[in-house]
Coordinates of C-alpha atoms and ligand atoms in Angstrom, one line a residue:
M1 CA 159.9 51.2 103.8
T2 CA 156.6 52.4 105.2
T3 CA 153.6 53.8 103.3
W4 CA 150.7 55.4 105.2
M5 CA 148.4 52.9 103.5
C6 CA 149.9 49.9 105.2
V7 CA 150.7 51.6 108.4
L8 CA 147.0 52.3 108.6
G9 CA 146.1 48.7 107.7
L10 CA 148.6 47.0 110.0
A11 CA 148.4 49.4 112.9
S12 CA 145.0 47.9 113.5
V13 CA 146.5 44.5 113.9
A14 CA 148.8 45.9 116.5
S15 CA 146.0 47.5 118.4
L16 CA 144.2 44.2 118.6
V17 CA 147.0 42.1 119.9
T18 CA 150.0 44.2 121.0
P19 CA 149.2 47.9 121.0
D20 CA 152.9 49.0 120.9
V21 CA 154.2 47.1 117.9
A22 CA 154.9 49.6 115.0
Q23 CA 154.6 48.0 111.6
G24 CA 155.1 48.9 108.1
Q25 CA 155.5 47.4 104.6
A26 CA 156.2 49.0 101.3
A27 CA 154.9 46.5 98.8
A28 CA 153.9 48.2 95.6
E29 CA 150.5 46.6 95.7
Y30 CA 149.6 48.5 98.8
R31 CA 150.2 51.9 97.1
T32 CA 147.4 54.3 96.4
R33 CA 146.6 53.9 92.7
T34 CA 148.3 56.4 90.4
E35 CA 146.2 55.5 87.4
A36 CA 142.4 55.4 87.3
A37 CA 141.0 51.9 86.8
K38 CA 139.0 53.0 83.8
Q39 CA 142.3 53.6 81.9
W40 CA 143.3 50.0 82.4
P41 CA 143.4 47.7 79.4
R42 CA 140.1 45.9 78.9
E43 CA 141.5 43.1 76.7
A44 CA 144.2 40.6 77.4
V45 CA 147.2 40.5 75.0
R46 CA 146.6 37.6 72.5
G47 CA 149.3 35.3 71.3
A48 CA 148.8 32.4 69.0
K49 CA 151.7 30.4 70.4
A50 CA 153.3 31.7 73.6
M51 CA 153.0 34.3 76.4
V52 CA 155.0 35.7 79.2
A53 CA 153.3 37.9 81.8
T54 CA 155.5 39.7 84.4
D55 CA 155.7 43.0 86.3
E56 CA 158.2 44.5 83.8
E57 CA 158.2 44.6 80.1
L58 CA 161.9 43.9 80.0
G59 CA 161.4 40.8 82.1
S60 CA 158.6 39.6 79.8
K61 CA 160.8 40.3 76.7
A62 CA 163.6 38.3 78.2
G63 CA 161.3 35.3 78.4
V64 CA 160.0 35.8 74.9
E65 CA 163.6 36.0 73.6
I66 CA 164.4 32.6 75.1
L67 CA 161.1 31.1 73.7
K68 CA 161.9 32.4 70.3
R69 CA 165.3 30.8 70.5
G70 CA 163.7 27.5 71.0
G71 CA 163.6 27.3 74.8
N72 CA 160.5 25.9 76.6
A73 CA 158.4 27.5 79.3
V74 CA 160.9 26.5 82.0
D75 CA 163.9 27.9 80.1
A76 CA 161.9 31.1 79.6
A77 CA 160.8 31.3 83.3
V78 CA 164.4 31.0 84.5
A79 CA 165.4 33.7 82.0
V80 CA 162.6 35.9 83.4
A81 CA 163.7 35.3 87.0
F82 CA 167.3 36.3 86.3
A83 CA 166.2 39.3 84.2
L84 CA 163.8 40.6 86.9
A85 CA 166.7 40.3 89.4
V86 CA 168.3 43.1 87.3
V87 CA 165.3 45.3 86.2
E88 CA 162.9 44.8 89.2
P89 CA 165.3 45.1 92.2
A90 CA 162.4 45.5 94.6
A91 CA 161.4 41.9 94.2
G92 CA 163.2 40.2 91.4
N93 CA 166.2 38.5 93.0
I94 CA 169.1 36.2 93.4
G95 CA 169.3 37.0 97.1
G96 CA 165.9 35.7 98.0
G97 CA 163.8 32.6 97.4
G98 CA 160.6 31.4 95.8
F99 CA 158.4 28.7 94.3
M100 CA 158.0 27.5 90.8
L101 CA 155.0 25.4 89.8
V102 CA 155.5 23.6 86.5
R103 CA 152.9 21.8 84.4
L104 CA 154.2 20.2 81.3
A105 CA 152.1 19.7 78.2
D106 CA 152.3 15.9 78.8
G107 CA 150.5 16.3 82.1
R108 CA 153.5 16.0 84.4
T109 CA 153.4 18.5 87.3
T110 CA 156.0 19.5 89.9
F111 CA 156.7 22.2 92.5
L112 CA 160.2 23.5 93.0
D113 CA 160.7 25.0 96.5
Y114 CA 163.6 27.2 96.8
R115 CA 162.5 29.1 99.8
E116 CA 165.2 30.6 102.0
V117 CA 166.1 28.8 105.3
A118 CA 167.1 30.1 108.7
P119 CA 170.9 30.2 109.2
G120 CA 172.5 27.8 111.6
A121 CA 173.0 30.4 114.3
A122 CA 169.4 31.6 114.2
T123 CA 167.5 31.1 117.4
R124 CA 163.8 31.1 118.4
N125 CA 163.9 34.4 120.3
M126 CA 166.5 36.2 118.3
Y127 CA 164.2 39.2 117.6
I128 CA 162.9 39.6 121.2
K129 CA 164.5 42.4 123.2
P130 CA 165.6 42.0 126.8
D131 CA 162.4 43.8 127.9
G132 CA 160.4 40.9 126.3
K133 CA 159.1 43.0 123.4
L134 CA 159.6 42.2 119.8
D135 CA 162.3 44.2 118.0
E136 CA 160.2 45.2 115.0
Q137 CA 163.1 46.5 113.0
A138 CA 165.6 43.7 113.3
S139 CA 163.6 41.1 111.4
V140 CA 162.8 43.4 108.5
I141 CA 165.9 45.6 107.8
G142 CA 169.6 45.0 107.9
Y143 CA 171.9 42.0 108.1
K144 CA 170.1 40.1 110.9
S145 CA 166.9 39.8 108.9
V146 CA 168.6 37.8 106.1
A147 CA 167.9 34.1 105.6
V148 CA 170.0 31.8 103.4
P149 CA 169.0 32.6 99.8
G150 CA 167.5 29.8 97.6
T151 CA 166.8 31.4 94.2
V152 CA 170.0 30.5 92.4
A153 CA 169.8 26.8 93.5
G154 CA 166.1 26.6 92.5
L155 CA 166.6 28.2 89.1
E156 CA 169.5 25.9 88.2
L157 CA 167.5 22.9 89.4
A158 CA 164.5 24.0 87.2
V159 CA 166.6 24.4 84.0
K160 CA 168.5 21.1 84.6
T161 CA 165.4 19.1 85.3
Y162 CA 162.8 20.5 83.0
G163 CA 164.6 23.0 80.7
T164 CA 166.1 22.3 77.3
M165 CA 168.9 24.9 77.4
K166 CA 172.0 25.5 79.4
L167 CA 171.9 27.8 82.4
A168 CA 174.4 30.2 80.7
E169 CA 172.1 30.5 77.7
V170 CA 169.0 31.4 79.7
M171 CA 171.0 33.9 81.8
G172 CA 172.1 35.8 78.6
P173 CA 169.3 38.4 78.7
A174 CA 169.9 39.2 82.4
I175 CA 173.7 39.5 81.9
R176 CA 173.1 41.9 79.0
L177 CA 170.7 44.0 81.0
A178 CA 173.0 44.2 84.0
E179 CA 176.1 44.9 81.9
D180 CA 174.7 47.3 79.2
G181 CA 172.2 48.8 81.6
F182 CA 168.5 49.6 81.0
A183 CA 166.5 52.8 81.0
V184 CA 165.1 53.7 84.5
S185 CA 161.3 53.8 84.3
E186 CA 159.1 56.2 86.1
K187 CA 157.9 53.3 88.3
L188 CA 161.5 52.5 89.3
A189 CA 162.5 56.1 89.9
Q190 CA 159.5 56.7 92.1
E191 CA 160.1 53.5 94.0
L192 CA 163.7 54.3 94.7
Q193 CA 162.7 57.7 95.9
R194 CA 160.3 56.1 98.4
E195 CA 162.9 53.6 99.6
K196 CA 165.7 56.2 99.9
T197 CA 165.7 56.4 103.7
D198 CA 166.2 52.7 104.2
L199 CA 168.5 52.1 101.2
E200 CA 170.9 54.9 102.2
R201 CA 171.7 53.2 105.4
F202 CA 173.7 50.6 103.5
P203 CA 176.7 52.0 101.4
V204 CA 176.5 49.5 98.5
S205 CA 172.7 50.0 98.3
R206 CA 173.2 53.7 98.3
R207 CA 175.9 53.6 95.6
I208 CA 174.0 51.3 93.2
F209 CA 170.4 52.1 93.8
L210 CA 170.5 55.7 94.8
N211 CA 173.2 56.6 92.2
D212 CA 175.6 57.6 95.1
G213 CA 172.9 59.9 96.5
K214 CA 172.3 61.7 93.3
M215 CA 169.2 59.5 92.7
W216 CA 168.2 57.9 89.4
K217 CA 166.0 59.9 87.0
V218 CA 163.5 58.6 84.5
G219 CA 165.4 57.7 81.3
D220 CA 168.9 57.4 83.0
T221 CA 170.7 54.2 82.1
L222 CA 171.2 52.0 85.2
K223 CA 174.1 49.6 84.8
E224 CA 174.9 47.0 87.5
P225 CA 178.5 45.9 86.8
E226 CA 179.0 43.9 90.1
L227 CA 175.7 42.0 89.5
A228 CA 176.8 41.4 85.9
A229 CA 180.1 39.9 87.1
T230 CA 178.2 37.7 89.6
L231 CA 175.8 36.5 87.0
K232 CA 178.6 35.7 84.7
R233 CA 180.3 33.6 87.4
I234 CA 177.1 31.8 88.0
A235 CA 176.6 31.3 84.3
Q236 CA 180.0 29.8 83.9
K237 CA 180.3 27.7 87.1
G238 CA 176.6 27.0 88.0
A239 CA 174.8 27.5 91.3
E240 CA 177.8 26.0 93.2
E241 CA 179.6 29.3 92.6
F242 CA 176.9 31.1 94.5
Y243 CA 176.9 28.6 97.4
S244 CA 180.5 27.7 97.7
G245 CA 182.5 30.0 95.4
E246 CA 183.5 33.7 95.3
T247 CA 179.9 34.9 95.7
A248 CA 179.5 32.8 98.8
R249 CA 182.7 34.2 100.2
I250 CA 181.6 37.7 99.5
I251 CA 178.2 37.1 101.2
A252 CA 179.8 35.5 104.3
A253 CA 182.4 38.2 104.6
D254 CA 179.7 40.9 104.5
M255 CA 177.7 39.1 107.1
A256 CA 180.6 38.5 109.5
K257 CA 181.6 42.1 109.3
S258 CA 178.1 43.6 109.9
G259 CA 176.4 41.3 112.4
G260 CA 174.5 39.0 110.0
L261 CA 174.2 35.3 110.7
V262 CA 174.6 33.6 107.3
T263 CA 177.9 31.8 107.0
L264 CA 179.8 29.8 104.3
E265 CA 178.6 26.6 105.9
D266 CA 174.9 27.8 105.7
L267 CA 175.4 28.6 102.0
A268 CA 177.1 25.3 101.2
A269 CA 174.3 23.4 103.0
Y270 CA 171.4 25.0 101.1
K271 CA 169.2 22.6 99.1
P272 CA 166.1 23.3 97.1
R273 CA 163.3 20.8 97.4
V274 CA 161.1 19.1 94.8
R275 CA 157.6 18.7 96.2
E276 CA 154.3 17.1 95.1
V277 CA 151.7 19.6 94.0
L278 CA 148.3 19.9 95.7
R279 CA 145.3 19.2 93.5
A280 CA 141.5 19.5 93.9
K281 CA 138.7 19.0 91.4
Y282 CA 135.5 21.0 90.9
E283 CA 132.6 21.3 88.5
S284 CA 131.6 24.7 87.3
S285 CA 129.5 25.8 84.3
G286 CA 129.4 22.3 82.9
H287 CA 133.1 21.8 82.9
E288 CA 135.5 19.7 85.1
W289 CA 138.1 21.9 86.7
E290 CA 141.3 20.9 88.4
V291 CA 143.2 23.3 90.6
V292 CA 147.0 22.5 90.7
T293 CA 148.6 24.5 93.4
S294 CA 151.4 25.0 96.0
P295 CA 152.0 22.7 98.9
P296 CA 153.6 23.7 102.2
P297 CA 155.8 25.6 103.1
S298 CA 153.4 27.6 101.1
S299 CA 150.2 28.2 103.1
G300 CA 148.5 29.4 100.0
G301 CA 147.6 26.2 98.1
V302 CA 146.0 24.6 101.2
A303 CA 144.1 27.9 101.8
I304 CA 142.9 28.1 98.3
I305 CA 141.6 24.6 98.2
E306 CA 140.0 24.9 101.6
A307 CA 138.3 28.1 100.5
L308 CA 137.1 26.7 97.1
N309 CA 135.8 23.7 99.0
M310 CA 133.9 25.9 101.4
L311 CA 132.5 27.9 98.5
K312 CA 131.5 24.9 96.4
D313 CA 127.8 25.2 97.1
V314 CA 127.7 28.9 97.6
P315 CA 126.1 30.8 94.6
L316 CA 128.6 33.5 93.7
K317 CA 127.3 36.3 91.5
G318 CA 130.2 38.8 91.3
W319 CA 131.7 41.5 93.4
G320 CA 128.8 44.0 92.9
D321 CA 126.8 41.5 95.0
V322 CA 127.4 42.2 98.6
E323 CA 126.3 38.6 99.7
S324 CA 129.0 37.1 97.4
V325 CA 131.7 39.4 99.0
H326 CA 130.3 38.5 102.4
M327 CA 130.5 34.8 101.8
V328 CA 134.1 34.9 100.4
A329 CA 135.3 37.2 103.2
E330 CA 133.8 34.9 105.9
T331 CA 135.5 32.0 104.1
M332 CA 138.9 33.9 104.1
R333 CA 138.4 34.6 107.9
R334 CA 138.2 30.9 108.7
V335 CA 140.9 29.8 106.3
F336 CA 143.3 32.3 107.8
A337 CA 142.4 31.1 111.3
D338 CA 143.5 27.6 110.2
R339 CA 146.6 29.0 108.5
A340 CA 147.6 30.6 111.8
A341 CA 147.3 27.3 113.7
Y342 CA 148.4 24.6 111.4
L343 CA 150.7 25.8 108.6
A344 CA 154.5 25.5 108.8
D345 CA 157.6 23.9 107.2
P346 CA 156.4 20.4 106.4
D347 CA 160.0 19.0 106.8
F348 CA 159.7 19.7 110.5
A349 CA 156.0 20.0 111.4
N350 CA 153.1 17.7 110.8
V351 CA 150.9 19.9 108.7
P352 CA 147.4 18.3 108.4
V353 CA 147.1 18.9 104.7
A354 CA 144.6 16.1 104.0
G355 CA 142.2 17.3 106.7
L356 CA 142.5 21.0 105.8
T357 CA 141.7 20.2 102.1
A358 CA 139.0 17.6 102.8
S359 CA 135.5 18.5 101.5
C360 CA 133.7 17.1 104.5
Y361 CA 135.7 19.4 106.8
A362 CA 135.0 22.4 104.5
K363 CA 131.3 21.7 104.7
E364 CA 131.4 21.8 108.5
L365 CA 133.3 25.1 108.4
A366 CA 131.0 26.6 105.8
G367 CA 128.1 25.7 108.1
T368 CA 129.4 28.1 110.7
I369 CA 129.0 31.1 108.4
D370 CA 125.9 33.3 108.8
A371 CA 125.1 34.6 105.3
Q372 CA 123.6 37.8 106.6
R373 CA 125.8 38.8 109.5
A374 CA 129.6 39.1 109.8
S375 CA 131.2 36.8 112.4
S376 CA 133.6 38.2 115.0
S377 CA 137.2 36.9 114.7
K378 CA 137.1 36.7 118.5
D379 CA 134.6 33.8 118.1
V380 CA 136.2 32.2 115.1
H381 CA 139.1 29.8 116.0
A382 CA 141.0 27.3 114.0
G383 CA 138.9 24.3 113.2
K384 CA 139.6 20.6 113.7
P385 CA 140.6 19.5 110.3
H386 CA 140.0 15.9 109.4
A387 CA 139.8 13.8 106.3
C388 CA 136.8 11.7 105.4
G389 CA 136.0 8.2 104.4
A390 CA 138.9 6.1 103.1
A391 CA 141.3 9.0 103.1
A392 CA 140.8 9.4 106.9
A393 CA 142.1 5.9 107.5
G394 CA 145.4 6.3 105.6
A395 CA 148.5 8.0 106.7
P396 CA 148.9 11.6 105.5
P397 CA 150.9 11.6 102.3
S398 CA 154.3 13.2 102.4
T399 CA 154.6 16.2 100.1
L400 CA 158.3 15.8 99.6
V401 CA 159.3 14.0 96.4
S402 CA 163.0 14.1 96.6
L403 CA 165.9 16.3 97.6
G404 CA 167.0 18.6 94.8
E405 CA 170.4 16.9 94.4
G406 CA 170.3 16.3 90.6
P407 CA 169.6 17.5 87.9
H408 CA 158.8 42.9 97.0
T409 CA 157.8 39.5 95.7
T410 CA 156.8 39.1 92.1
H411 CA 154.7 36.7 90.2
F412 CA 155.1 35.7 86.6
S413 CA 153.5 33.3 84.3
V414 CA 154.7 31.6 81.1
V415 CA 153.1 29.4 78.6
D416 CA 155.0 28.1 75.5
A417 CA 153.9 26.9 72.1
A418 CA 153.8 23.3 73.2
G419 CA 151.5 24.1 76.1
N420 CA 154.0 23.8 78.9
A421 CA 153.2 26.2 81.7
V422 CA 155.1 27.8 84.6
A423 CA 153.6 29.8 87.5
S424 CA 156.3 31.3 89.7
T425 CA 156.4 33.6 92.6
Y426 CA 159.7 34.7 94.2
T427 CA 160.6 37.3 96.7
L428 CA 163.0 39.3 98.9
N429 CA 160.0 39.6 101.3
D430 CA 159.7 43.4 101.8
N431 CA 160.3 45.6 98.8
Y432 CA 164.1 45.7 98.5
G433 CA 164.2 42.9 101.1
S434 CA 166.6 43.7 104.0
H435 CA 167.7 46.8 102.0
V436 CA 171.3 45.4 102.3
T437 CA 173.1 45.0 99.0
S438 CA 175.8 42.5 98.9
A439 CA 179.2 43.6 97.6
A440 CA 178.5 41.1 94.9
G441 CA 175.8 43.5 93.6
F442 CA 172.4 42.1 94.6
L443 CA 169.9 42.8 97.4
L444 CA 169.5 40.3 100.2
N445 CA 166.2 39.2 101.5
D446 CA 164.5 39.9 104.9
E447 CA 162.7 36.6 104.9
M448 CA 163.3 35.9 108.6
D449 CA 160.2 38.1 109.4
D450 CA 158.0 35.3 107.8
F451 CA 158.7 33.1 110.9
T452 CA 156.7 33.4 114.0
T453 CA 159.1 36.0 115.4
Q454 CA 157.2 36.0 118.8
P455 CA 154.3 33.6 119.4
G456 CA 151.0 35.4 119.8
V457 CA 152.4 38.6 118.3
P458 CA 151.8 39.6 114.7
N459 CA 154.9 39.6 112.5
A460 CA 156.2 43.0 111.6
L461 CA 155.5 43.2 107.9
F462 CA 152.1 41.5 107.5
G463 CA 150.6 41.5 110.9
L464 CA 150.1 37.7 110.7
I465 CA 149.6 35.6 113.8
Q466 CA 151.3 32.3 113.2
S467 CA 151.9 29.1 115.2
D468 CA 154.7 27.8 117.3
A469 CA 155.4 25.3 114.5
N470 CA 156.6 28.2 112.4
A471 CA 159.1 29.3 115.1
I472 CA 162.7 30.2 114.1
A473 CA 165.0 27.3 114.0
P474 CA 168.2 26.6 112.0
G475 CA 167.5 25.1 108.6
H476 CA 163.7 25.6 108.8
R477 CA 161.9 27.4 106.0
P478 CA 159.6 30.2 107.1
L479 CA 156.0 29.8 106.2
S480 CA 155.0 31.6 103.0
S481 CA 151.8 32.8 101.4
M482 CA 153.2 32.6 97.9
T483 CA 150.7 30.6 95.8
P484 CA 151.6 29.9 92.2
T485 CA 148.6 28.1 90.8
I486 CA 147.5 26.5 87.5
L487 CA 143.9 25.5 86.5
L488 CA 142.9 22.8 84.1
R489 CA 139.6 22.8 82.3
D490 CA 138.4 19.4 81.1
G491 CA 141.9 18.1 81.5
K492 CA 143.5 21.0 79.5
L493 CA 145.6 23.9 80.5
S494 CA 143.3 26.8 81.2
F495 CA 144.7 29.5 83.6
V496 CA 148.1 30.3 85.1
T497 CA 148.1 32.6 88.1
G498 CA 149.6 33.9 91.3
S499 CA 150.5 37.2 93.1
P500 CA 152.7 39.0 95.5
G501 CA 151.4 40.8 98.5
G502 CA 152.2 38.8 101.7
P503 CA 148.9 37.3 103.0
T504 CA 146.9 39.2 100.3
I505 CA 148.6 36.8 97.9
I506 CA 146.1 34.2 99.0
S507 CA 143.1 36.4 98.5
A508 CA 144.3 37.9 95.2
T509 CA 145.1 34.5 93.8
L510 CA 141.8 33.0 95.1
L511 CA 139.8 35.8 93.6
S512 CA 141.5 35.4 90.2
V513 CA 140.7 31.7 90.3
I514 CA 137.0 32.4 91.2
N515 CA 136.8 35.1 88.5
W516 CA 138.0 32.7 85.8
M517 CA 136.6 29.4 87.0
R518 CA 133.3 30.3 88.7
L519 CA 132.3 33.7 87.3
G520 CA 133.5 33.0 83.7
M521 CA 135.2 36.4 83.4
D522 CA 137.6 36.8 80.5
A523 CA 141.3 36.9 81.4
Q524 CA 141.9 40.7 81.7
A525 CA 138.6 41.2 83.5
A526 CA 139.6 38.5 86.0
I527 CA 142.7 40.5 86.8
N528 CA 141.1 44.0 86.8
A529 CA 138.2 43.1 89.0
P530 CA 138.2 44.8 92.4
R531 CA 139.8 42.8 95.2
F532 CA 139.2 42.3 98.9
H533 CA 141.0 40.6 101.7
H534 CA 140.3 39.2 105.2
Q535 CA 143.0 37.5 107.2
W536 CA 141.1 36.7 110.4
L537 CA 143.2 39.1 112.5
P538 CA 142.9 42.0 112.3
D539 CA 139.1 41.6 112.2
Q540 CA 138.7 43.8 109.2
I541 CA 137.9 43.5 105.5
F542 CA 140.2 45.4 103.3
I543 CA 138.6 46.5 100.0
E544 CA 140.2 48.2 97.0
E545 CA 139.2 51.7 96.1
D546 CA 137.1 50.6 93.2
F547 CA 134.4 49.3 95.3
P548 CA 131.5 51.7 95.4
E549 CA 130.5 53.4 98.7
S550 CA 127.3 51.4 98.6
T551 CA 129.2 48.1 99.0
E552 CA 131.2 49.6 101.9
K553 CA 128.0 50.7 103.6
A554 CA 126.3 47.4 103.0
L555 CA 129.3 45.5 104.4
E556 CA 129.3 47.7 107.5
A557 CA 125.6 47.2 108.0
R558 CA 126.4 43.4 108.1
G559 CA 128.9 44.0 110.9
F560 CA 132.2 44.1 108.9
A561 CA 134.9 46.7 109.9
V562 CA 135.8 47.9 106.4
K563 CA 139.2 49.5 105.4
R564 CA 140.0 50.9 102.0
R565 CA 143.3 50.0 100.4
G566 CA 145.0 51.1 97.2
H567 CA 146.1 47.8 95.7
I568 CA 145.7 44.3 96.7
G569 CA 148.0 41.9 94.9
L570 CA 149.7 42.1 91.4
V571 CA 148.4 39.1 89.5
N572 CA 150.2 38.4 86.2
A573 CA 148.2 35.6 84.7
I574 CA 147.7 33.8 81.4
G575 CA 144.4 32.3 80.3
I576 CA 143.9 29.9 77.4
D577 CA 141.1 30.6 74.9
A578 CA 139.2 27.3 75.0
K579 CA 138.0 27.7 71.4
T580 CA 141.2 28.9 69.6
G581 CA 143.9 27.8 72.0
E582 CA 145.3 31.4 72.0
R583 CA 147.3 32.5 75.0
L584 CA 145.7 35.5 76.8
G585 CA 148.2 37.5 78.6
A586 CA 146.6 39.4 81.5
A587 CA 149.2 41.4 83.3
D588 CA 148.1 43.4 86.4
P589 CA 147.7 47.1 85.5
R590 CA 147.8 48.0 89.2
D591 CA 151.6 48.5 88.9
K592 CA 152.1 48.5 85.1
G593 CA 152.7 44.8 84.5
A594 CA 153.4 43.7 80.9
A595 CA 152.3 40.6 79.0
V596 CA 154.3 39.9 75.8
G597 CA 153.4 37.1 73.4
Y598 CA 153.5 36.0 69.8
Ligands
DON1 O1 156.5 34.4 101.4 C1 155.7 35.2 101.7 O2 154.5 35.0 102.0 C2 156.2 36.7 101.8 N1 157.6 36.7 102.0 C3 155.8 37.4 100.6 C4 156.1 38.9 100.6 C5 155.4 39.7 99.7 O3 154.6 39.2 98.9 C6 155.7 41.1 99.7 N2 155.4 41.8 98.6 N3 154.8 42.2 97.8

């Protein structure tokens, strides 16, 4: 589970708040780079009609197959999500949860929230040991870390509401991949080797993902018959099978036997949500831009709008310019301080979305930044968000549209020939989630660690300080950083983006938006550009290895504590060429993403 990279990064959070909390996280995007940036593709993949960008070529191809058979972007996105559950077991999933942001060619937008929820028996202090200290293992590995999965319910809702095909049809590629098998890539073989210690603790994980201890080699065919059988049952009977049928019984039996909390009742009660998207307008380079992004329980959409508002009047020149890096990092610092105080599940907490995303509030916050000198996080606290003018007088709008009755984390983007677009990020939380594989053949999440596992103490995987409003309670959704986002330019679809990476999701997504909208980079350059991240606590700026030493020194001279990191984020984006309408697939080369179009 642990790489030295992130232990290094997160150990410093622990030293700031609780010196004895050991932390680790294995997300691929934190790994030291294996391929020099100069070998990365310079150009996006061009497609006249449609494009799918994911972490895995087989996942992208599954989406293209469905598009070519006449499906729309939502059909293709659901096909991708099921296919990645087979070929990208680190993050693709049916045992986790996620978000799907949809913008249809006719202008309609929606946000499907199929985030996991805490089981009924979960309690606020369930990860705190009798000595009062946080049990930093229990919320990230094993049965107790598992929250009620949402993916299958969300994907069925997506296809029923906005798709044109039947669930069984879009699941076809995934079933084939699980049943016939697929060639183990170098990336997968290496990843499974790294995860060996944690996966071998669980017999089904060991059997399937470690080849019964013999380990998978590059080029071996990995078949997943139990998963194929589960997918077939879902294809035949719908999501109800997962939540009340044989799959539910298998999950509940595993849980009861091994100390997990998820029960048949929890599964039967799970409901995805349909939420109103967040929107904000900007002007840049003579164009009108609209950012369409993720509402709570994502913290990311609020953070991105708050940050873009704060940066509205700041001249940004690019990431070779230390003052631009400084201003964005100071913005991130303040946005993350607000995240820690205010963001939580909106169904149970009163999240001040209107105030946090108000431009007058952003102006006040931006006024606290010294453009020459780094602030100290000790002196930066959450602000007092407030709306302005007429908006201040009205009641805050509810972000919940309706209950979804009817019809390692990974981000993928899809645009179809008609111009429908999907940005989706879904996750098991840590790479390989809880590392527990259900007897039904799929990995289960460890999403419980996204709650405030102990107030005032950083969570185990990402070192995030979070509020009491995000405390563990039955049926609550843990706060997320996942931020699928879509940009419109002069009213037309322009950019589809998002990333994995825990809190670095927000920074990686924000930087991709700035690169495209403010700096005018072309699509692949916007993804390749070096990334940095500041999350308030720890008081450090993390920079990718591509930054020259001169930037590091200049930031230090301004008072920043600088840490180098291998990868920040894995952004799989699609841009639209404003002149030709071509789809520009820009997959993230940091971990061999693949854009496939036609
Ligand atoms: O929802 C969240 O913010 C986290 N569970 C995301 C985890 C993540 O991105 C890990 N992987 N890369």
